[in-house]
Tab-separated table of C-alpha atoms in Angstrom:
chain	number	residue	atom	x	y	z
A	1	UNK	CA	120.077	110.191	88.559
A	2	UNK	CA	119.050	109.434	92.236
A	3	UNK	CA	117.062	106.229	91.943
A	4	UNK	CA	115.668	103.764	94.577
A	5	UNK	CA	117.330	101.253	92.472
A	6	UNK	CA	119.640	99.312	92.301
A	7	UNK	CA	119.747	99.317	96.243
A	8	UNK	CA	119.803	95.612	96.758
A	9	UNK	CA	118.819	95.906	100.458
A	10	UNK	CA	115.376	97.409	99.534
A	11	UNK	CA	114.678	94.795	97.046
A	12	UNK	CA	115.753	91.869	99.208
A	13	UNK	CA	113.594	93.222	102.009
A	14	UNK	CA	110.623	93.147	99.942
A	15	UNK	CA	111.334	89.675	98.832
A	16	UNK	CA	111.967	88.437	102.170
A	17	UNK	CA	108.678	89.899	103.815
A	18	UNK	CA	106.280	88.776	100.966
A	19	UNK	CA	106.143	85.734	98.565
A	20	UNK	CA	104.012	87.576	95.946
A	21	UNK	CA	106.282	90.694	95.975
A	22	UNK	CA	109.289	88.241	95.585
A	23	UNK	CA	107.556	86.859	92.442
A	24	UNK	CA	106.857	90.274	91.001
A	25	UNK	CA	110.722	91.189	91.518
A	26	UNK	CA	111.658	87.820	89.761
A	27	UNK	CA	109.169	88.538	86.956
A	28	UNK	CA	110.083	92.308	86.307
A	29	UNK	CA	113.648	92.458	87.391
A	30	UNK	CA	115.169	95.755	88.847
A	31	UNK	CA	112.545	98.395	88.013
A	32	UNK	CA	114.529	101.841	87.723
A	33	UNK	CA	112.468	105.122	88.116
A	34	UNK	CA	113.826	108.681	88.473
A	35	UNK	CA	113.209	110.000	91.865
A	36	UNK	CA	114.970	113.349	91.794
A	37	UNK	CA	113.111	115.230	89.162
A	38	UNK	CA	112.954	119.025	89.856
A	39	UNK	CA	110.020	119.760	92.096
A	40	UNK	CA	108.493	122.410	90.101
A	41	UNK	CA	108.945	120.814	86.735
A	42	UNK	CA	107.265	117.530	88.242
A	43	UNK	CA	104.385	119.705	89.455
A	44	UNK	CA	103.826	121.172	86.084
A	45	UNK	CA	104.018	117.845	84.463
A	46	UNK	CA	101.570	116.347	86.832
A	47	UNK	CA	98.954	119.244	86.409
A	48	UNK	CA	99.165	119.179	82.738
A	49	UNK	CA	98.554	115.395	82.568
A	50	UNK	CA	95.444	115.507	84.744
A	51	UNK	CA	92.352	114.017	83.138
A	52	UNK	CA	93.920	113.852	79.737
A	53	UNK	CA	95.392	110.981	77.685
A	54	UNK	CA	99.065	110.353	78.000
A	55	UNK	CA	99.886	111.119	74.381
A	56	UNK	CA	98.123	114.399	74.594
A	57	UNK	CA	99.880	115.264	77.795
A	58	UNK	CA	103.260	114.502	76.253
A	59	UNK	CA	102.611	116.690	73.352
A	60	UNK	CA	101.500	119.431	75.437
A	61	UNK	CA	104.673	119.325	77.500
A	62	UNK	CA	106.619	119.266	74.280
A	63	UNK	CA	105.006	122.390	73.181
A	64	UNK	CA	105.749	123.886	76.591
A	65	UNK	CA	109.366	122.928	76.572
A	66	UNK	CA	109.575	124.537	73.162
A	67	UNK	CA	107.888	127.672	74.396
A	68	UNK	CA	110.384	128.063	77.307
A	69	UNK	CA	113.287	127.724	74.872
A	70	UNK	CA	114.006	124.154	75.354
A	71	UNK	CA	115.546	124.442	78.850
A	72	UNK	CA	114.245	123.577	82.339
A	73	UNK	CA	110.641	124.399	83.230
A	74	UNK	CA	111.232	126.867	86.075
A	75	UNK	CA	108.739	129.119	87.966
A	76	UNK	CA	110.247	132.250	86.122
A	77	UNK	CA	109.659	130.685	82.689
A	78	UNK	CA	106.041	129.930	83.436
A	79	UNK	CA	105.519	133.334	85.038
A	80	UNK	CA	106.739	134.975	81.602
A	81	UNK	CA	104.441	132.965	79.631
A	82	UNK	CA	101.458	133.742	81.610
A	83	UNK	CA	98.022	132.364	81.184
A	84	UNK	CA	97.781	133.514	77.538
A	85	UNK	CA	101.100	131.859	76.609
A	86	UNK	CA	100.240	128.593	78.365
A	87	UNK	CA	97.023	128.497	76.445
A	88	UNK	CA	98.973	128.745	73.164
A	89	UNK	CA	100.558	125.602	74.300
A	90	UNK	CA	97.435	123.743	74.613
A	91	UNK	CA	96.949	124.119	78.383
A	92	UNK	CA	93.343	124.873	79.559
A	93	UNK	CA	92.591	128.121	81.350
A	94	UNK	CA	92.021	126.588	84.753
A	95	UNK	CA	95.376	124.691	84.678
A	96	UNK	CA	97.028	127.742	83.354
A	97	UNK	CA	95.794	129.771	86.375
A	98	UNK	CA	97.028	127.004	88.684
A	99	UNK	CA	100.407	126.955	87.085
A	100	UNK	CA	100.857	130.607	87.058
A	101	UNK	CA	99.799	130.849	90.789
A	102	UNK	CA	102.089	127.992	91.621
A	103	UNK	CA	105.030	129.624	89.849
A	104	UNK	CA	104.474	132.911	91.976
A	105	UNK	CA	104.540	130.927	95.271
A	106	UNK	CA	107.790	128.970	94.197
A	107	UNK	CA	109.317	132.186	93.156
A	108	UNK	CA	108.431	133.567	96.579
A	109	UNK	CA	110.265	130.802	98.293
A	110	UNK	CA	107.206	129.053	99.841
A	111	UNK	CA	108.188	125.614	98.529
A	112	UNK	CA	111.965	125.091	99.088
A	113	UNK	CA	112.866	121.374	98.836
A	114	UNK	CA	115.073	121.611	101.800
A	115	UNK	CA	112.120	122.725	103.925
A	116	UNK	CA	109.857	120.041	102.592
A	117	UNK	CA	112.573	117.269	103.361
A	118	UNK	CA	112.500	118.185	107.039
A	119	UNK	CA	108.705	117.354	107.119
A	120	UNK	CA	107.155	113.881	107.616
A	121	UNK	CA	105.549	112.165	104.633
A	122	UNK	CA	102.093	113.316	105.810
A	123	UNK	CA	103.488	116.802	106.703
A	124	UNK	CA	104.932	117.050	103.151
A	125	UNK	CA	101.778	116.056	101.496
A	126	UNK	CA	99.672	118.344	103.431
A	127	UNK	CA	102.024	121.295	102.432
A	128	UNK	CA	101.855	120.512	98.796
A	129	UNK	CA	98.173	120.135	98.854
A	130	UNK	CA	98.114	123.730	99.571
A	131	UNK	CA	98.909	124.332	95.830
A	132	UNK	CA	96.104	124.973	93.496
A	133	UNK	CA	95.496	121.837	91.368
A	134	UNK	CA	97.382	119.486	93.770
A	135	UNK	CA	95.261	116.638	95.392
A	136	UNK	CA	96.585	113.867	97.690
A	137	UNK	CA	97.510	111.658	94.733
A	138	UNK	CA	99.622	114.307	93.004
A	139	UNK	CA	101.330	115.045	96.184
A	140	UNK	CA	102.231	111.540	96.787
A	141	UNK	CA	103.613	111.130	93.252
A	142	UNK	CA	105.760	114.335	93.899
A	143	UNK	CA	106.955	112.818	97.105
A	144	UNK	CA	108.093	109.662	95.206
A	145	UNK	CA	109.441	110.964	92.045
A	146	UNK	CA	110.886	114.440	93.191
A	147	UNK	CA	111.553	114.172	96.897
A	148	UNK	CA	112.706	110.610	96.671
A	149	UNK	CA	110.511	109.395	99.603
A	150	UNK	CA	110.861	105.641	100.212
A	151	UNK	CA	107.639	104.738	102.029
A	152	UNK	CA	104.682	105.931	99.820
A	153	UNK	CA	101.723	103.556	99.039
A	154	UNK	CA	98.961	105.695	97.313
A	155	UNK	CA	95.414	104.344	98.182
A	156	UNK	CA	94.005	106.564	95.455
A	157	UNK	CA	96.185	105.190	92.603
A	158	UNK	CA	93.634	103.056	90.453
A	159	UNK	CA	96.421	100.714	89.036
A	160	UNK	CA	97.957	100.050	92.506
A	161	UNK	CA	94.396	99.319	93.729
A	162	UNK	CA	93.653	96.793	90.944
A	163	UNK	CA	97.023	95.041	91.335
A	164	UNK	CA	96.693	94.592	95.123
A	165	UNK	CA	93.101	93.445	94.711
A	166	UNK	CA	94.101	90.839	92.189
A	167	UNK	CA	97.213	89.784	93.883
A	168	UNK	CA	95.771	89.274	97.258
A	169	UNK	CA	92.212	88.484	96.334
A	170	UNK	CA	90.524	91.425	98.076
A	171	UNK	CA	87.355	92.740	96.167
A	172	UNK	CA	87.118	95.916	98.150
A	173	UNK	CA	90.214	97.321	99.579
A	174	UNK	CA	89.506	99.435	102.749
A	175	UNK	CA	91.761	102.062	104.573
A	176	UNK	CA	92.598	99.165	107.010
A	177	UNK	CA	93.990	96.928	104.088
A	178	UNK	CA	96.212	99.731	102.884
A	179	UNK	CA	97.602	100.180	106.404
A	180	UNK	CA	98.240	96.592	106.561
A	181	UNK	CA	100.038	96.576	103.053
A	182	UNK	CA	102.064	99.579	104.115
A	183	UNK	CA	103.226	97.870	107.242
A	184	UNK	CA	104.049	94.815	105.108
A	185	UNK	CA	106.053	96.586	102.572
A	186	UNK	CA	107.540	99.378	104.891
A	187	UNK	CA	109.884	100.968	105.018
A	188	UNK	CA	110.082	100.605	101.201
A	189	UNK	CA	106.399	101.107	99.894
A	190	UNK	CA	107.451	103.141	97.193
A	191	UNK	CA	109.703	100.420	95.819
A	192	UNK	CA	106.745	98.123	96.136
A	193	UNK	CA	104.625	100.730	94.224
A	194	UNK	CA	106.964	100.418	91.204
A	195	UNK	CA	106.279	96.651	91.083
A	196	UNK	CA	102.492	96.993	91.782
A	197	UNK	CA	102.379	99.456	88.650
A	198	UNK	CA	104.204	97.040	86.508
A	199	UNK	CA	101.901	94.267	87.406
A	200	UNK	CA	98.688	96.310	87.411
A	201	UNK	CA	99.520	97.538	83.807
A	202	UNK	CA	99.476	93.749	82.740
A	203	UNK	CA	96.022	93.302	83.959
A	204	UNK	CA	92.835	93.681	81.964
A	205	UNK	CA	90.634	96.635	83.055
A	206	UNK	CA	87.701	94.301	83.477
A	207	UNK	CA	88.270	90.774	85.017
A	208	UNK	CA	85.763	88.149	84.975
A	209	UNK	CA	85.192	85.800	87.966
A	210	UNK	CA	84.998	82.000	87.600
A	211	UNK	CA	82.186	80.683	89.750
A	212	UNK	CA	82.120	77.071	90.745
A	213	UNK	CA	78.759	75.324	91.290
A	214	UNK	CA	77.828	71.785	92.104
A	215	UNK	CA	76.571	69.645	89.288
A	216	UNK	CA	73.215	68.368	90.332
A	217	UNK	CA	71.949	65.636	88.091
A	218	UNK	CA	68.378	65.783	89.688
A	219	UNK	CA	68.002	69.104	87.982
A	220	UNK	CA	69.058	68.025	84.630
A	221	UNK	CA	66.360	66.603	82.238
A	222	UNK	CA	68.780	66.222	79.378
A	223	UNK	CA	71.395	63.789	80.315
A	224	UNK	CA	73.466	64.859	77.150
A	225	UNK	CA	77.170	65.796	77.342
A	226	UNK	CA	78.241	68.103	74.355
A	227	UNK	CA	81.868	68.076	73.660
A	228	UNK	CA	84.106	69.818	71.135
A	229	UNK	CA	87.752	69.880	70.221
A	230	UNK	CA	89.651	73.258	70.084
A	231	UNK	CA	93.271	74.426	69.250
A	232	UNK	CA	94.509	76.978	71.688
A	233	UNK	CA	97.817	78.831	72.455
A	234	UNK	CA	98.597	76.146	74.887
A	235	UNK	CA	97.715	73.186	72.706
A	236	UNK	CA	94.656	71.083	71.790
A	237	UNK	CA	91.822	70.804	74.385
A	238	UNK	CA	88.407	69.266	74.703
A	239	UNK	CA	85.561	71.228	76.237
A	240	UNK	CA	82.497	69.412	77.664
A	241	UNK	CA	79.253	70.713	78.927
A	242	UNK	CA	75.900	69.719	80.363
A	243	UNK	CA	72.680	71.592	79.750
A	244	UNK	CA	73.789	73.753	82.731
A	245	UNK	CA	77.129	74.680	81.598
A	246	UNK	CA	80.820	73.724	81.342
A	247	UNK	CA	81.800	70.695	83.222
A	248	UNK	CA	85.192	69.687	81.724
A	249	UNK	CA	88.263	71.347	80.015
A	250	UNK	CA	91.273	69.045	79.443
A	251	UNK	CA	94.435	68.876	77.390
A	252	UNK	CA	94.272	66.239	74.401
A	253	UNK	CA	97.190	63.999	73.355
A	254	UNK	CA	94.888	61.040	72.342
A	255	UNK	CA	91.394	61.993	71.321
A	256	UNK	CA	90.070	58.380	71.900
A	257	UNK	CA	91.564	58.330	75.308
A	258	UNK	CA	89.892	61.694	76.094
A	259	UNK	CA	86.584	60.517	75.106
A	260	UNK	CA	86.963	57.288	77.080
A	261	UNK	CA	87.718	59.381	80.144
A	262	UNK	CA	84.683	61.551	79.470
A	263	UNK	CA	82.540	58.442	79.140
A	264	UNK	CA	83.922	57.054	82.399
A	265	UNK	CA	83.205	60.397	84.270
A	266	UNK	CA	79.586	60.626	83.031
A	267	UNK	CA	78.463	56.976	82.632
A	268	UNK	CA	74.711	57.969	82.538
A	269	UNK	CA	74.992	60.605	79.883
A	270	UNK	CA	75.013	60.365	76.065
A	271	UNK	CA	78.054	62.117	74.418
A	272	UNK	CA	77.400	64.287	71.422
A	273	UNK	CA	80.113	66.239	69.466
A	274	UNK	CA	78.671	69.819	69.136
A	275	UNK	CA	80.364	73.178	70.049
A	276	UNK	CA	77.875	75.011	72.414
A	277	UNK	CA	77.962	78.748	73.030
A	278	UNK	CA	79.556	78.096	76.377
A	279	UNK	CA	82.443	76.272	74.570
A	280	UNK	CA	83.183	79.335	72.634
A	281	UNK	CA	83.146	81.471	75.772
A	282	UNK	CA	85.672	79.178	77.372
A	283	UNK	CA	87.907	79.332	74.279
A	284	UNK	CA	87.934	83.177	74.261
A	285	UNK	CA	88.821	83.220	77.926
A	286	UNK	CA	91.729	80.667	77.433
A	287	UNK	CA	93.043	82.731	74.549
A	288	UNK	CA	93.110	85.919	76.654
A	289	UNK	CA	89.937	87.742	75.970
A	290	UNK	CA	87.735	89.296	78.516
A	291	UNK	CA	84.391	87.274	78.717
A	292	UNK	CA	82.904	88.480	82.029
A	293	UNK	CA	81.918	86.026	84.802
A	294	UNK	CA	81.929	82.249	83.936
A	295	UNK	CA	80.018	79.509	85.723
A	296	UNK	CA	81.387	76.029	85.973
A	297	UNK	CA	79.108	73.051	86.992
A	298	UNK	CA	81.393	70.422	88.351
A	299	UNK	CA	81.258	67.009	89.896
A	300	UNK	CA	83.385	66.761	93.166
A	301	UNK	CA	83.239	66.450	96.877
A	302	UNK	CA	82.410	69.669	98.856
A	303	UNK	CA	86.081	69.618	99.967
A	304	UNK	CA	87.261	69.471	96.389
A	305	UNK	CA	85.109	72.304	95.301
A	306	UNK	CA	86.386	74.353	98.239
A	307	UNK	CA	89.848	73.837	97.187
A	308	UNK	CA	89.083	74.688	93.632
A	309	UNK	CA	87.319	77.917	94.751
A	310	UNK	CA	90.623	78.988	96.363
A	311	UNK	CA	92.770	77.934	93.408
A	312	UNK	CA	90.649	80.219	91.088
A	313	UNK	CA	91.611	83.149	93.136
A	314	UNK	CA	95.342	82.687	92.339
A	315	UNK	CA	96.139	85.486	89.909
A	316	UNK	CA	97.863	84.984	86.448
A	317	UNK	CA	101.607	85.114	86.740
A	318	UNK	CA	101.637	84.158	90.568
A	319	UNK	CA	102.496	80.768	92.093
A	320	UNK	CA	101.396	79.579	95.516
A	321	UNK	CA	102.175	76.408	97.461
A	322	UNK	CA	99.938	73.606	98.373
A	323	UNK	CA	100.380	74.598	101.909
A	324	UNK	CA	98.974	78.180	101.034
A	325	UNK	CA	95.975	76.594	99.507
A	326	UNK	CA	95.609	74.535	102.561
A	327	UNK	CA	95.671	77.504	105.001
A	328	UNK	CA	93.114	79.317	102.818
A	329	UNK	CA	90.662	76.321	103.049
A	330	UNK	CA	91.114	76.278	106.877
A	331	UNK	CA	92.649	72.680	106.701
A	332	UNK	CA	96.301	73.961	107.379
A	333	UNK	CA	97.628	70.388	107.747
A	334	UNK	CA	95.683	68.695	105.033
A	335	UNK	CA	98.451	69.112	102.360
A	336	UNK	CA	97.885	65.665	101.002
A	337	UNK	CA	94.187	65.980	100.739
A	338	UNK	CA	94.768	69.409	99.084
A	339	UNK	CA	97.222	67.869	96.625
A	340	UNK	CA	94.614	65.344	95.727
A	341	UNK	CA	91.868	67.787	95.206
A	342	UNK	CA	94.160	70.004	93.023
A	343	UNK	CA	94.917	66.927	91.001
A	344	UNK	CA	91.253	66.075	90.645
A	345	UNK	CA	90.583	69.493	88.981
A	346	UNK	CA	88.356	68.767	85.923
A	347	UNK	CA	88.688	72.168	84.322
A	348	UNK	CA	92.219	73.035	83.179
A	349	UNK	CA	93.403	76.543	82.932
A	350	UNK	CA	90.288	78.089	84.068
A	351	UNK	CA	90.836	76.534	87.518
A	352	UNK	CA	94.571	77.350	87.294
A	353	UNK	CA	96.016	74.336	89.205
A	354	UNK	CA	99.156	74.864	87.225
A	355	UNK	CA	99.766	77.770	89.635
A	356	UNK	CA	100.084	75.530	92.611
A	357	UNK	CA	103.521	74.229	93.243
A	358	UNK	CA	105.428	72.747	96.148
A	359	UNK	CA	106.733	74.992	99.027
A	360	UNK	CA	110.358	74.285	98.060
A	361	UNK	CA	109.662	75.772	94.489
A	362	UNK	CA	109.493	72.531	92.555
A	363	UNK	CA	106.486	72.422	90.216
A	364	UNK	CA	104.988	69.028	91.525
A	365	UNK	CA	102.603	66.929	89.425
A	366	UNK	CA	100.285	68.116	86.612
A	367	UNK	CA	97.717	66.073	84.691
A	368	UNK	CA	99.057	67.231	81.371
A	369	UNK	CA	102.797	66.775	82.363
A	370	UNK	CA	105.423	68.958	84.040
A	371	UNK	CA	106.560	70.476	80.643
A	372	UNK	CA	102.848	71.818	80.017
A	373	UNK	CA	102.802	73.183	83.566
A	374	UNK	CA	106.085	75.112	82.904
A	375	UNK	CA	104.894	76.198	79.714
A	376	UNK	CA	101.722	77.691	81.131
A	377	UNK	CA	103.493	79.335	83.855
A	378	UNK	CA	106.229	80.814	81.580
A	379	UNK	CA	103.553	82.172	79.127
A	380	UNK	CA	101.737	83.920	81.992
A	381	UNK	CA	104.976	85.612	83.100
A	382	UNK	CA	105.686	86.816	79.662
A	383	UNK	CA	102.326	88.555	79.102
């Protein structure tokens, strides 16, 4: 099997050009994918799998292999089956027409691998798109998994788009963004794609956003703080909220000490033990369930809130440095101030300050201790 792995130079190139790609390599190890599938068989597999669930596509391909005698799926075998024979395998009439037409063109020698290999990536994509049923995404997949091209990054692949959007905090990816990523990962964008697929498949299809707003006491008639205790996968926590919404989430070792901290922070308020609906939402989010957007109302300076807003953009399983956060806020030399703001984070986990580490790779401080920080990071990597 001719695989893009384990060619260490390609992996090391990706690790050297981008810190987040380096973390994906660290997380997923050496990903091996076949890149020399017979072109026609890969084409058939791709067309059969279009717009159907993976299990159904796999059953259909199994039926097709049985119909051709268990051997390779070659143009001559598809031509012999014809449209009716393909229909008996569970293939729709339209796809069957595409496959029979494609088989005829392959038999006629219009798509010789040697000739395609002489074309540029764009040239080979355009050539393959001349086949019925082949769009750009299908052609790009054929270039990666059959022709072994090293530098393909598909802008039409939904998983890759989701992975890039999450990793780099870009809500709407443009053509310019993809051109920049291809320059960054080049000349091994296909290798990068393997890691983006691996990471993208760990992400929920819908991801809520954590929104941070300033807690304004003038707008609160009710000066009550509701708090509740909960056990989570990461340990026992306290959740507190005002009438507006969640204002604190913290790990608990000593309940009385946690209450003393809450009283000190909200001196003008009356504390009342009660589980609010927003507490239940926080608990679901911490335990890994999709809850949609979540608004936090927090005390803090404008600079602290600016830092926290950058920290919430750091995706699960990824670590950034204090210097990275400083650069994102525009205060590139304010490492110490950024560190203080991260340390002042009043909402553990939801504002994931555990993902902020020192540039040398050491974990740095964490309110709940270094062991808890390591546990959080390890759990995220293992998801």
